[in-house]
XYZ file of C-alpha atoms in Angstrom:
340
model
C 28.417 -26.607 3.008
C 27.358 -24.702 6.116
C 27.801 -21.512 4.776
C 26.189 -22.244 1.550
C 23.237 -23.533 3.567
C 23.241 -20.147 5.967
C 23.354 -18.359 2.094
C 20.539 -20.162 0.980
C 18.394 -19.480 4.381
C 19.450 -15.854 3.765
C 18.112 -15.860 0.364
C 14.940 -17.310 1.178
C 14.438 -14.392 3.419
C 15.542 -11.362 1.781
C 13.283 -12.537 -1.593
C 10.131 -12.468 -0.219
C 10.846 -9.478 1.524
C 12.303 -7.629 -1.333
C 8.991 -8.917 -2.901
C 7.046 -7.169 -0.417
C 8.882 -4.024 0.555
C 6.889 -1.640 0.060
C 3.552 -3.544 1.701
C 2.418 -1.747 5.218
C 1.054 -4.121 7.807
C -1.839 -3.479 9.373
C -4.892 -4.631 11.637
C -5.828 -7.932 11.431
C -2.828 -9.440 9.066
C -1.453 -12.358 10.051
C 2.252 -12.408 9.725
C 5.324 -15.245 10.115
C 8.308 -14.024 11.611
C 11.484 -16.333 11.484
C 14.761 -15.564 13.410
C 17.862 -17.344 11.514
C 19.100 -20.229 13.794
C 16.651 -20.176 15.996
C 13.365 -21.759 15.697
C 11.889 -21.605 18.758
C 11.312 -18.012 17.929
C 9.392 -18.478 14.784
C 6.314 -17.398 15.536
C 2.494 -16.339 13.342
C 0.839 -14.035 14.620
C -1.887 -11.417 13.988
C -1.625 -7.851 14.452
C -3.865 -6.427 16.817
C -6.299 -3.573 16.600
C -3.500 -1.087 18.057
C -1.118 -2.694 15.261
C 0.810 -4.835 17.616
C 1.980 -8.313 17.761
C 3.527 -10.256 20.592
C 6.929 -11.878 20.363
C 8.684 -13.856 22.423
C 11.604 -12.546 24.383
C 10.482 -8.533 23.492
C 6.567 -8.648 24.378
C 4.857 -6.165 22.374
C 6.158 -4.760 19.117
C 4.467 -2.065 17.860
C 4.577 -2.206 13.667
C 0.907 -1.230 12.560
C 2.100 1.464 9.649
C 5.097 -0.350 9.022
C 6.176 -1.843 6.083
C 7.962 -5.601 6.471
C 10.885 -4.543 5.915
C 10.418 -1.855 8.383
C 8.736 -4.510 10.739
C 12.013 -6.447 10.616
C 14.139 -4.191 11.445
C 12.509 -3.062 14.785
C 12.516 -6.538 16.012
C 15.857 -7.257 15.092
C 17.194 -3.780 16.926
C 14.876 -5.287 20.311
C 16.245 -8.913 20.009
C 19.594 -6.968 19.925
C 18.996 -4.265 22.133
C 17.765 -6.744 25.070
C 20.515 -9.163 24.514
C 18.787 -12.014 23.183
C 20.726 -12.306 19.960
C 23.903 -10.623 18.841
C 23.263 -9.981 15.006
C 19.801 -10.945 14.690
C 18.574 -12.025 11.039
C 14.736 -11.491 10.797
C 11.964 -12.553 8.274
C 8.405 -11.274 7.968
C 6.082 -12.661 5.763
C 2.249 -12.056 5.356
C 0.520 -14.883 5.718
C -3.054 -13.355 5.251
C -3.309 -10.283 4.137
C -6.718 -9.188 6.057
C -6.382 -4.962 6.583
C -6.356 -4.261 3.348
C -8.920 -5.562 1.147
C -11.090 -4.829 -1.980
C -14.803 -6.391 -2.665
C -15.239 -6.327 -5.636
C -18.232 -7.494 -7.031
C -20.803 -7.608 -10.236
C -19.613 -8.833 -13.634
C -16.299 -9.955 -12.907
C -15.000 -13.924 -13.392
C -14.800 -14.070 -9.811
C -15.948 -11.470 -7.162
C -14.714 -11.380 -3.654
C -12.343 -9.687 -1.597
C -8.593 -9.302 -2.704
C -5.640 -8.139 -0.630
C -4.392 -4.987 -1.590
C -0.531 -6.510 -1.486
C 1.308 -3.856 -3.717
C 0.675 -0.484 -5.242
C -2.924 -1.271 -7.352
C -5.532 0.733 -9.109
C -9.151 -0.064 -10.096
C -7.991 -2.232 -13.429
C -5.495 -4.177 -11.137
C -7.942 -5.037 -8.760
C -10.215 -6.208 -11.206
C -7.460 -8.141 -13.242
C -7.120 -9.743 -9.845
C -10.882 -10.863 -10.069
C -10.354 -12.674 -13.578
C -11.519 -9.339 -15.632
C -14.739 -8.359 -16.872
C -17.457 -10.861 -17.960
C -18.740 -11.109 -21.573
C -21.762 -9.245 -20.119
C -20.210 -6.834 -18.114
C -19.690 -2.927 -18.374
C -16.498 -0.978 -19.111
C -18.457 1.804 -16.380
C -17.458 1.126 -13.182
C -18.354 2.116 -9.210
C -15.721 2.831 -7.046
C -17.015 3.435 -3.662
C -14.063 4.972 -0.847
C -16.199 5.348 2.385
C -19.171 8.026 1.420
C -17.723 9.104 -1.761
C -19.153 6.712 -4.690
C -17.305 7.907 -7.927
C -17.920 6.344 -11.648
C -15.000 5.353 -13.686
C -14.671 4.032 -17.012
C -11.900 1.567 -17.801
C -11.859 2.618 -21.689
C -10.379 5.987 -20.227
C -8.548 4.127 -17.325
C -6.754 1.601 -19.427
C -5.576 4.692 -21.997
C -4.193 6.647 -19.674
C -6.994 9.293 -20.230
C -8.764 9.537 -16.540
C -6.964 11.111 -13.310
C -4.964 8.663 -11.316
C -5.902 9.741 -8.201
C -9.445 9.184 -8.562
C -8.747 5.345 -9.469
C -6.382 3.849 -6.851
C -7.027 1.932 -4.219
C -5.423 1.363 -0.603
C -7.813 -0.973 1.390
C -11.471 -1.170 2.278
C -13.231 0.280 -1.398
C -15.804 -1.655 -3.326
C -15.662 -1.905 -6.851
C -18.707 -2.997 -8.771
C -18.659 -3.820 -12.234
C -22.432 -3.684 -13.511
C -23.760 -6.036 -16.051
C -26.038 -5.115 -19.300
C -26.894 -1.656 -17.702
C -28.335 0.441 -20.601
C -31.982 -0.414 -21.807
C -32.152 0.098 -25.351
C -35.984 -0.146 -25.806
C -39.049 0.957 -28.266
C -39.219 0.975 -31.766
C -35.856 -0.288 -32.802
C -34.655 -3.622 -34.490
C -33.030 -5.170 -32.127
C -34.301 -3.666 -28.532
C -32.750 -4.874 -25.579
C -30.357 -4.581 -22.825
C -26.627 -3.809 -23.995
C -23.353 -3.454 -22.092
C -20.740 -0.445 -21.979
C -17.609 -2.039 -23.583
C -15.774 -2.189 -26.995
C -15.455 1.523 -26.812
C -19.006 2.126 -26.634
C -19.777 5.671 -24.551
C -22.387 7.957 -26.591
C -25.819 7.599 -27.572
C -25.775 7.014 -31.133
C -23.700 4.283 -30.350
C -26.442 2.316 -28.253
C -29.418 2.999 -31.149
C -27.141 1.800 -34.404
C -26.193 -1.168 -31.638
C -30.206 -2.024 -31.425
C -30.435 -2.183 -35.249
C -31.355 1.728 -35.792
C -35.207 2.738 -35.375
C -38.118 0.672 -37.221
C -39.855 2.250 -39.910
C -43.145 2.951 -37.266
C -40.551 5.251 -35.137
C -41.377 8.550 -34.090
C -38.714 11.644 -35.065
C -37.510 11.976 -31.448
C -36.470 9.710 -28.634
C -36.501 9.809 -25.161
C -33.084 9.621 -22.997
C -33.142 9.158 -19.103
C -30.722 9.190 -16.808
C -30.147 9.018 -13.370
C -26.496 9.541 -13.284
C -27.394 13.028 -10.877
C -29.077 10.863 -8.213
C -32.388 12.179 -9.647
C -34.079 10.650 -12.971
C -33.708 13.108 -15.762
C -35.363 12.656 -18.883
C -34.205 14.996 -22.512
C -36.026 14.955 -25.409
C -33.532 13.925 -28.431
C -34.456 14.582 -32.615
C -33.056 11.337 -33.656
C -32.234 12.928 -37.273
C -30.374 15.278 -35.809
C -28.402 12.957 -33.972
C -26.845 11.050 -36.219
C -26.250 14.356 -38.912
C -24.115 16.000 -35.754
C -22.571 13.067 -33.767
C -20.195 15.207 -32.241
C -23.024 18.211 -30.876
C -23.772 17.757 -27.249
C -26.876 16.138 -27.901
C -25.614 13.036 -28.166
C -24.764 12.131 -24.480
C -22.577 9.328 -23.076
C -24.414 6.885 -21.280
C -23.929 5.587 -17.991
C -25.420 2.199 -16.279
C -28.464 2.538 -15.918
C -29.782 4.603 -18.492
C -32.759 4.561 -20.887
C -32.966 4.953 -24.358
C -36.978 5.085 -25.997
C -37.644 4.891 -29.338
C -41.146 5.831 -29.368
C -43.783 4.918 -32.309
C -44.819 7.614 -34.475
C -48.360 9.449 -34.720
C -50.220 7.252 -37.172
C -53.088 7.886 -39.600
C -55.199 5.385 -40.818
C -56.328 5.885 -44.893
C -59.412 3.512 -46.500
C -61.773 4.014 -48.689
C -60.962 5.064 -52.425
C -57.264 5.194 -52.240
C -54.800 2.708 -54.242
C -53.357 1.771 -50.932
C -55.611 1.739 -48.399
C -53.746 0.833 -44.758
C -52.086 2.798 -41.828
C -49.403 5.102 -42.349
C -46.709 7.223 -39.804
C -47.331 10.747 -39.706
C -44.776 12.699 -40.707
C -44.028 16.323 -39.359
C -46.784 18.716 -40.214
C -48.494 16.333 -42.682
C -51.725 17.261 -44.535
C -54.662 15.389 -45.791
C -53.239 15.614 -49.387
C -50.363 13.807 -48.376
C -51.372 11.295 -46.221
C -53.662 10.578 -49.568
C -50.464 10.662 -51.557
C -48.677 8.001 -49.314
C -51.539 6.172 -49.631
C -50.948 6.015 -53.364
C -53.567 8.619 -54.086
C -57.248 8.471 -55.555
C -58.665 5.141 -57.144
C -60.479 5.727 -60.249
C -63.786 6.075 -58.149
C -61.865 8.424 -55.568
C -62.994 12.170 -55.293
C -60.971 14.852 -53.181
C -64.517 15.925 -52.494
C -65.895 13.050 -50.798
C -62.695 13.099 -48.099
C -63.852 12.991 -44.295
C -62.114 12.773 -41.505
C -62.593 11.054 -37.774
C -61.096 12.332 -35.199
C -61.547 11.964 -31.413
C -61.998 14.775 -29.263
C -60.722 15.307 -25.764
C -63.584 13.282 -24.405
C -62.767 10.424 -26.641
C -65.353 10.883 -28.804
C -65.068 10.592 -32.328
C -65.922 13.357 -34.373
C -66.600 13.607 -38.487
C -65.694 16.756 -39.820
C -65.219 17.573 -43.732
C -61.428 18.531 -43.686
C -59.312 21.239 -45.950
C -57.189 19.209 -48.253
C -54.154 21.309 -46.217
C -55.339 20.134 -42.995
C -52.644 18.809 -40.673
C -53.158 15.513 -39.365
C -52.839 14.482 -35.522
C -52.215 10.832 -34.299
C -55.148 7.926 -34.698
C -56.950 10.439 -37.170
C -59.025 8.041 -39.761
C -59.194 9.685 -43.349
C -62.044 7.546 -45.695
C -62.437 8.907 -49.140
C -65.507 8.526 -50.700
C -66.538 7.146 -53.830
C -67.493 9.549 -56.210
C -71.306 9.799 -57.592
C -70.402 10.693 -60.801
């Protein structure tokens, strides 16, 4: 029965360290050590800022940079060494694991800080914090002391992104950011939106906001900040759906800007079917702006066609235009009625 107890004791202490072999102790953790058949000697303790802890019998023990196993071996070879105990059997168990940590904070289930207790990466860590919130991005922050890298978990997850750049060893911050992209202007549905599902490149964050409105210019506006320094590109919004692969269209980090502007408007009255304001499409003329309009009423006359415009002071100005005039944004047209 004795022996089968001693086995069991045994056991108890060679699974937790198997468990945590390969952790290295450091500052601040707070550790149990346990000598077999005596427990006088058990003892918990935090390692000090030089990475030693005190023991009974031995004084200091130097095992800052060791791993556990590592740890309790040295004390065992001391207890030996000085005497104390023939075939010392030693235990050390982490407690607290306080030297190596990770905040990790932003749109994760549960931020904090989380012991680093095994080999672990950025996805680990955040698996460790309950995963990413409905809301939150797939772009990542991953700050090691001054170097602030950003990662996406897409590429992460897929094996696609350089390992080295993603693990962690103790004292990083990882911040997941939430709804990051402004989506904004004349689209459908404008609003905030989230990197996830997959989601990288621009085209991606206008068909998400419903596509443009009807009133929406021919180009958007793209800024990004990404560089430390906003940047802002000028983006033919045609052309960037006809060539999704070109360069053009950009993956977008957290925050980013996408602006669907409104289009140069004309406004057409007078002695036109329809009567009302209409976008201005590239290089239009007078003739078609009357055309959208749905051309001349019966008492229409391309002669009687004037046209307001303001100058750079603001004023307005009447002029009688050419019928292949091209039109500039807030211009008035008013046809006439004929006299005949």
């Amino acid at each position: 029965m004795k022996f089968l107890l001693r086995c069991l004791f045994i056991l108890t202490l060679v699974l937790p360290t198997l468990a945590m072999a390969d952790y290295t102790l450091g500052t601040g953790d707070f550790v149990k050590v346990t000598v077999y058949g005596d427990a006088e000697l058990m003892r918990e303790v935090r390692i000090a800022e030089n990475g030693i802890l005190s023991f009974p019998l031995i004084g200091e023990v130097r095992v800052g940079g060791l791993t556990t196993v590592e740890a309790e071996k040295v004390i065992a070879e001391q207890l030996k060494r000085g005497g104390y105990i023939a075939n010392p059997q030693v235990s050390v168990v982490v407690v607290q694991f306080l030297s190596k940590t990770v905040s990790i904070l932003g749109g994760v289930l549960k931020p904090g800080r989380y012991p680093v207790t095994r080999p672990s990466d950025v996805k680990d860590m955040i698996a460790e914090a309950g995963g990413v919130t409905a809301e939150g991005s797939e772009i990542v922050t991953l700050v090691k002391g001054d170097k602030r890298s950003e990662l996406d978990l897409h590429d992460i997850i897929n094996q696609q992104a350089n390992k080295d750049e993603f693990v962690v060893t103790g004292g990083e911050t990882i911040y997941v950011g939430t709804r990051d992209v402004a989506v904004v202007g004349q689209l459908l549905r404008p609003a905030k939106y989230s990197i996830q599902g997959g989601m990288r490149k621009i085209s991606d964050f206008i068909s998400l906001a419903g596509g443009p409105t009807e009133l929406a210019g021919e180009v958007m506006f793209y800024t990004t900040s990404v560089s430390g320094t906003p940047v802002t590109e000028q983006i033919n919004i045609d052309d960037l759906f006809r060539a999704p692969a070109s360069e053009k269209n950009k993956q977008v980090y957290p925050g980013d800007v996408l602006y669907v502007p409104k289009a140069s408007q004309v406004y057409v009255y007078g002695e036109v079917q329809h009567p009302g304001m209409y976008k201005i499409d590239k290089n239009m003329t007078v003739m078609q702006a009357i055309a959208k309009a749905g051309g001349l009423s019966l008492r229409g006359t391309q002669r009687g066609v004037k046209l307001h415009r303001k100058n750079a002071d603001g004023a307005v100005i009447k002029q009688t235009p050419e019928l292949t005039s091209t039109l500039l944004d807030e211009d008035v047209l008013y046809v006439e009625e004929s006299l005949l």
